[in-house]
GROMACS .gro file of C-alpha atoms in nm:
model
  256
    1UNK     CA    1  -2.138  -1.252   2.155
    2UNK     CA    2  -1.833  -1.475   2.190
    3UNK     CA    3  -1.692  -1.710   1.927
    4UNK     CA    4  -1.893  -2.006   2.055
    5UNK     CA    5  -2.219  -1.815   2.027
    6UNK     CA    6  -2.128  -1.678   1.684
    7UNK     CA    7  -2.053  -2.026   1.552
    8UNK     CA    8  -2.373  -2.166   1.704
    9UNK     CA    9  -2.584  -1.893   1.541
   10UNK     CA   10  -2.424  -1.962   1.203
   11UNK     CA   11  -2.487  -2.334   1.239
   12UNK     CA   12  -2.849  -2.273   1.345
   13UNK     CA   13  -2.914  -2.066   1.033
   14UNK     CA   14  -2.945  -1.729   1.204
   15UNK     CA   15  -2.828  -1.396   1.065
   16UNK     CA   16  -2.525  -1.226   1.218
   17UNK     CA   17  -2.401  -0.868   1.184
   18UNK     CA   18  -2.048  -0.733   1.174
   19UNK     CA   19  -1.812  -0.478   1.027
   20UNK     CA   20  -1.454  -0.448   0.905
   21UNK     CA   21  -1.191  -0.275   1.114
   22UNK     CA   22  -0.898  -0.165   0.901
   23UNK     CA   23  -0.735   0.120   1.093
   24UNK     CA   24  -0.839   0.133   1.458
   25UNK     CA   25  -0.605  -0.060   1.686
   26UNK     CA   26  -0.670   0.131   2.009
   27UNK     CA   27  -0.869  -0.096   2.242
   28UNK     CA   28  -1.044   0.201   2.404
   29UNK     CA   29  -1.257   0.240   2.089
   30UNK     CA   30  -1.458  -0.063   2.200
   31UNK     CA   31  -1.620   0.151   2.469
   32UNK     CA   32  -1.791   0.353   2.195
   33UNK     CA   33  -1.954   0.057   2.022
   34UNK     CA   34  -2.331   0.051   2.088
   35UNK     CA   35  -2.447  -0.245   2.295
   36UNK     CA   36  -2.603  -0.516   2.080
   37UNK     CA   37  -2.505  -0.363   1.746
   38UNK     CA   38  -2.233  -0.609   1.650
   39UNK     CA   39  -2.209  -0.985   1.667
   40UNK     CA   40  -1.853  -0.981   1.534
   41UNK     CA   41  -1.585  -0.770   1.372
   42UNK     CA   42  -1.331  -0.866   1.109
   43UNK     CA   43  -0.995  -0.701   1.161
   44UNK     CA   44  -0.796  -0.690   0.842
   45UNK     CA   45  -0.431  -0.659   0.750
   46UNK     CA   46  -0.494  -0.721   0.381
   47UNK     CA   47  -0.520  -0.368   0.242
   48UNK     CA   48  -0.305  -0.164   0.476
   49UNK     CA   49   0.041  -0.148   0.631
   50UNK     CA   50  -0.064  -0.312   0.959
   51UNK     CA   51   0.015  -0.662   1.079
   52UNK     CA   52  -0.242  -0.893   1.236
   53UNK     CA   53  -0.059  -0.868   1.570
   54UNK     CA   54  -0.133  -0.494   1.580
   55UNK     CA   55  -0.500  -0.580   1.639
   56UNK     CA   56  -0.444  -0.809   1.940
   57UNK     CA   57  -0.518  -0.543   2.207
   58UNK     CA   58  -0.842  -0.466   2.023
   59UNK     CA   59  -0.925  -0.835   2.000
   60UNK     CA   60  -0.907  -0.875   2.380
   61UNK     CA   61  -1.110  -0.558   2.437
   62UNK     CA   62  -1.378  -0.692   2.204
   63UNK     CA   63  -1.377  -1.023   2.391
   64UNK     CA   64  -1.446  -0.836   2.715
   65UNK     CA   65  -1.756  -0.690   2.548
   66UNK     CA   66  -1.865  -1.030   2.416
   67UNK     CA   67  -1.794  -0.947   2.050
   68UNK     CA   68  -1.622  -1.214   1.843
   69UNK     CA   69  -1.310  -1.102   1.657
   70UNK     CA   70  -1.216  -1.268   1.329
   71UNK     CA   71  -0.898  -1.180   1.142
   72UNK     CA   72  -0.867  -1.147   0.766
   73UNK     CA   73  -0.518  -1.250   0.677
   74UNK     CA   74  -0.336  -1.124   0.368
   75UNK     CA   75  -0.189  -1.474   0.324
   76UNK     CA   76  -0.342  -1.792   0.187
   77UNK     CA   77  -0.075  -2.012   0.341
   78UNK     CA   78  -0.220  -2.282   0.571
   79UNK     CA   79   0.052  -2.224   0.832
   80UNK     CA   80  -0.040  -1.855   0.849
   81UNK     CA   81  -0.407  -1.947   0.884
   82UNK     CA   82  -0.329  -2.178   1.174
   83UNK     CA   83  -0.123  -1.908   1.343
   84UNK     CA   84  -0.404  -1.654   1.313
   85UNK     CA   85  -0.655  -1.898   1.463
   86UNK     CA   86  -0.432  -1.951   1.765
   87UNK     CA   87  -0.485  -1.585   1.860
   88UNK     CA   88  -0.824  -1.484   1.717
   89UNK     CA   89  -1.173  -1.633   1.720
   90UNK     CA   90  -1.144  -1.733   1.357
   91UNK     CA   91  -1.004  -1.644   1.019
   92UNK     CA   92  -1.130  -1.494   0.694
   93UNK     CA   93  -0.910  -1.599   0.401
   94UNK     CA   94  -0.910  -1.390   0.081
   95UNK     CA   95  -0.950  -1.515  -0.276
   96UNK     CA   96  -1.026  -1.882  -0.224
   97UNK     CA   97  -1.118  -2.059  -0.546
   98UNK     CA   98  -0.922  -2.386  -0.565
   99UNK     CA   99  -1.103  -2.670  -0.386
  100UNK     CA  100  -0.793  -2.862  -0.275
  101UNK     CA  101  -0.639  -2.546  -0.135
  102UNK     CA  102  -0.967  -2.467   0.041
  103UNK     CA  103  -0.957  -2.808   0.212
  104UNK     CA  104  -0.609  -2.738   0.347
  105UNK     CA  105  -0.700  -2.388   0.459
  106UNK     CA  106  -1.004  -2.518   0.646
  107UNK     CA  107  -0.797  -2.798   0.799
  108UNK     CA  108  -0.536  -2.547   0.916
  109UNK     CA  109  -0.812  -2.364   1.101
  110UNK     CA  110  -1.028  -2.640   1.247
  111UNK     CA  111  -0.792  -2.942   1.261
  112UNK     CA  112  -0.490  -2.769   1.412
  113UNK     CA  113  -0.234  -2.874   1.533
  114UNK     CA  114  -0.259  -3.179   1.303
  115UNK     CA  115  -0.003  -3.157   1.020
  116UNK     CA  116   0.195  -3.365   0.772
  117UNK     CA  117   0.109  -3.725   0.696
  118UNK     CA  118  -0.142  -3.748   0.981
  119UNK     CA  119  -0.338  -3.454   0.839
  120UNK     CA  120  -0.322  -3.595   0.486
  121UNK     CA  121  -0.476  -3.919   0.613
  122UNK     CA  122  -0.763  -3.727   0.772
  123UNK     CA  123  -0.821  -3.527   0.455
  124UNK     CA  124  -0.809  -3.844   0.243
  125UNK     CA  125  -1.072  -4.031   0.437
  126UNK     CA  126  -1.107  -3.936   0.798
  127UNK     CA  127  -0.841  -4.171   0.939
  128UNK     CA  128  -0.747  -3.992   1.262
  129UNK     CA  129  -0.441  -4.101   1.463
  130UNK     CA  130  -0.682  -4.198   1.743
  131UNK     CA  131  -1.025  -4.118   1.882
  132UNK     CA  132  -0.849  -3.923   2.157
  133UNK     CA  133  -0.679  -3.700   1.898
  134UNK     CA  134  -1.006  -3.643   1.714
  135UNK     CA  135  -1.187  -3.553   2.037
  136UNK     CA  136  -0.904  -3.325   2.148
  137UNK     CA  137  -0.913  -3.129   1.821
  138UNK     CA  138  -1.292  -3.112   1.807
  139UNK     CA  139  -1.371  -3.041   2.172
  140UNK     CA  140  -1.062  -2.884   2.329
  141UNK     CA  141  -0.838  -2.717   2.070
  142UNK     CA  142  -1.072  -2.594   1.795
  143UNK     CA  143  -1.435  -2.623   1.911
  144UNK     CA  144  -1.525  -2.258   1.852
  145UNK     CA  145  -1.292  -2.162   1.567
  146UNK     CA  146  -1.475  -1.998   1.276
  147UNK     CA  147  -1.337  -2.045   0.923
  148UNK     CA  148  -1.466  -1.823   0.640
  149UNK     CA  149  -1.322  -1.837   0.287
  150UNK     CA  150  -1.371  -1.532   0.068
  151UNK     CA  151  -1.527  -1.589  -0.273
  152UNK     CA  152  -1.381  -1.325  -0.501
  153UNK     CA  153  -1.373  -1.476  -0.850
  154UNK     CA  154  -1.599  -1.643  -1.103
  155UNK     CA  155  -1.393  -1.959  -1.055
  156UNK     CA  156  -1.463  -1.943  -0.682
  157UNK     CA  157  -1.837  -1.921  -0.750
  158UNK     CA  158  -1.816  -2.210  -0.997
  159UNK     CA  159  -1.647  -2.425  -0.731
  160UNK     CA  160  -1.880  -2.316  -0.452
  161UNK     CA  161  -2.066  -2.648  -0.419
  162UNK     CA  162  -1.739  -2.825  -0.345
  163UNK     CA  163  -1.610  -2.548  -0.118
  164UNK     CA  164  -1.928  -2.538   0.091
  165UNK     CA  165  -1.919  -2.916   0.137
  166UNK     CA  166  -1.575  -2.900   0.307
  167UNK     CA  167  -1.595  -2.975   0.682
  168UNK     CA  168  -1.518  -2.663   0.881
  169UNK     CA  169  -1.655  -2.406   0.634
  170UNK     CA  170  -1.899  -2.203   0.846
  171UNK     CA  171  -1.972  -1.919   0.604
  172UNK     CA  172  -1.856  -1.772   0.275
  173UNK     CA  173  -1.788  -1.403   0.231
  174UNK     CA  174  -1.792  -1.226  -0.106
  175UNK     CA  175  -1.543  -0.948  -0.171
  176UNK     CA  176  -1.728  -0.731  -0.425
  177UNK     CA  177  -1.427  -0.534  -0.548
  178UNK     CA  178  -1.228  -0.839  -0.653
  179UNK     CA  179  -1.534  -1.024  -0.781
  180UNK     CA  180  -1.657  -0.739  -1.001
  181UNK     CA  181  -1.307  -0.687  -1.140
  182UNK     CA  182  -1.293  -1.059  -1.219
  183UNK     CA  183  -1.636  -1.038  -1.383
  184UNK     CA  184  -1.531  -0.743  -1.601
  185UNK     CA  185  -1.757  -0.490  -1.428
  186UNK     CA  186  -1.517  -0.323  -1.180
  187UNK     CA  187  -1.690  -0.176  -0.872
  188UNK     CA  188  -2.037  -0.184  -1.033
  189UNK     CA  189  -2.203  -0.300  -0.713
  190UNK     CA  190  -2.555  -0.241  -0.847
  191UNK     CA  191  -2.494  -0.424  -1.175
  192UNK     CA  192  -2.759  -0.691  -1.246
  193UNK     CA  193  -2.487  -0.947  -1.315
  194UNK     CA  194  -2.336  -0.898  -0.968
  195UNK     CA  195  -2.678  -0.915  -0.804
  196UNK     CA  196  -2.746  -1.240  -0.990
  197UNK     CA  197  -2.405  -1.377  -0.894
  198UNK     CA  198  -2.470  -1.297  -0.527
  199UNK     CA  199  -2.803  -1.478  -0.547
  200UNK     CA  200  -2.621  -1.781  -0.685
  201UNK     CA  201  -2.370  -1.768  -0.399
  202UNK     CA  202  -2.646  -1.734  -0.137
  203UNK     CA  203  -2.860  -2.012  -0.285
  204UNK     CA  204  -2.569  -2.252  -0.334
  205UNK     CA  205  -2.440  -2.196   0.019
  206UNK     CA  206  -2.786  -2.245   0.167
  207UNK     CA  207  -2.799  -2.599   0.024
  208UNK     CA  208  -2.512  -2.687   0.257
  209UNK     CA  209  -2.644  -2.483   0.554
  210UNK     CA  210  -2.351  -2.244   0.509
  211UNK     CA  211  -2.409  -1.873   0.568
  212UNK     CA  212  -2.322  -1.632   0.287
  213UNK     CA  213  -2.277  -1.259   0.266
  214UNK     CA  214  -2.104  -0.974   0.091
  215UNK     CA  215  -1.929  -0.660   0.212
  216UNK     CA  216  -2.103  -0.335   0.123
  217UNK     CA  217  -2.048   0.024   0.228
  218UNK     CA  218  -2.398   0.144   0.139
  219UNK     CA  219  -2.693   0.044   0.353
  220UNK     CA  220  -2.929  -0.001   0.059
  221UNK     CA  221  -2.687  -0.251  -0.097
  222UNK     CA  222  -2.650  -0.443   0.229
  223UNK     CA  223  -3.027  -0.449   0.278
  224UNK     CA  224  -3.080  -0.569  -0.079
  225UNK     CA  225  -2.842  -0.860  -0.021
  226UNK     CA  226  -3.018  -0.943   0.307
  227UNK     CA  227  -3.346  -0.960   0.116
  228UNK     CA  228  -3.173  -1.204  -0.118
  229UNK     CA  229  -3.109  -1.427   0.183
  230UNK     CA  230  -2.764  -1.323   0.306
  231UNK     CA  231  -2.699  -1.431   0.665
  232UNK     CA  232  -2.344  -1.299   0.706
  233UNK     CA  233  -2.390  -0.921   0.706
  234UNK     CA  234  -2.060  -0.731   0.692
  235UNK     CA  235  -2.130  -0.361   0.666
  236UNK     CA  236  -1.880  -0.082   0.605
  237UNK     CA  237  -1.559  -0.027   0.804
  238UNK     CA  238  -1.426   0.193   1.081
  239UNK     CA  239  -1.296   0.473   0.859
  240UNK     CA  240  -1.608   0.491   0.640
  241UNK     CA  241  -1.847   0.494   0.934
  242UNK     CA  242  -1.651   0.772   1.103
  243UNK     CA  243  -1.646   0.974   0.780
  244UNK     CA  244  -2.019   0.919   0.732
  245UNK     CA  245  -2.102   1.031   1.086
  246UNK     CA  246  -1.885   1.344   1.066
  247UNK     CA  247  -2.014   1.437   0.721
  248UNK     CA  248  -2.377   1.394   0.823
  249UNK     CA  249  -2.340   1.588   1.148
  250UNK     CA  250  -2.143   1.882   1.018
  251UNK     CA  251  -2.343   1.913   0.695
  252UNK     CA  252  -2.654   1.955   0.910
  253UNK     CA  253  -2.478   2.202   1.139
  254UNK     CA  254  -2.348   2.416   0.851
  255UNK     CA  255  -2.696   2.431   0.702
  256UNK     CA  256  -2.819   2.572   1.034
   0.00000   0.00000   0.00000
């Protein structure tokens, strides 16, 4: 699945499946991904010592397999978001809660290279420099770019109606670690309050035809959120899946 297909599936209301890649930068690893398992991956430089550029060889290998590659940036600066979108199929931006900032982050992704006063005029009321500029941005420069803000605070959830109504928001992605810390229930991923909060996120997003999902490392938690209506399924990461596979295999072997 390429970026165009991923975006079309999100817009049509279909469910898409992906995973985080936090450590693997060797493009050869793509050969070991089962055919049809992944619609997309999110490479991340947020919680490690890597830079986004370290994932570029992997990004091109994924493209050759038809798998969209989004990048989670550690920055919430619009210029950084624009730079990421120039090299990857889209961007996932952490800890978005302020509506005005969300508008500028989305604009950096889907209205690039528009900047300055011209961009402010578009954000204020849709006054593009010309129809040619609008068509160029929409159909040539950014037609397949995917923009996903992460909702990781109670304030972000409270502002979700406004965030989901921003043009260019294709999905919202809950980071459960940050959100549960913000809620006062750190890492309690089965807590009824988190489950209720996720339902609120899913239901609110659905009103605007925006996909919603949450990262989980346990299949039962991911399946539970799918039953709640999640359409953006982001399951586990490269290190955890490798650990799980090795643990399962060698535990069985040692038991004879």
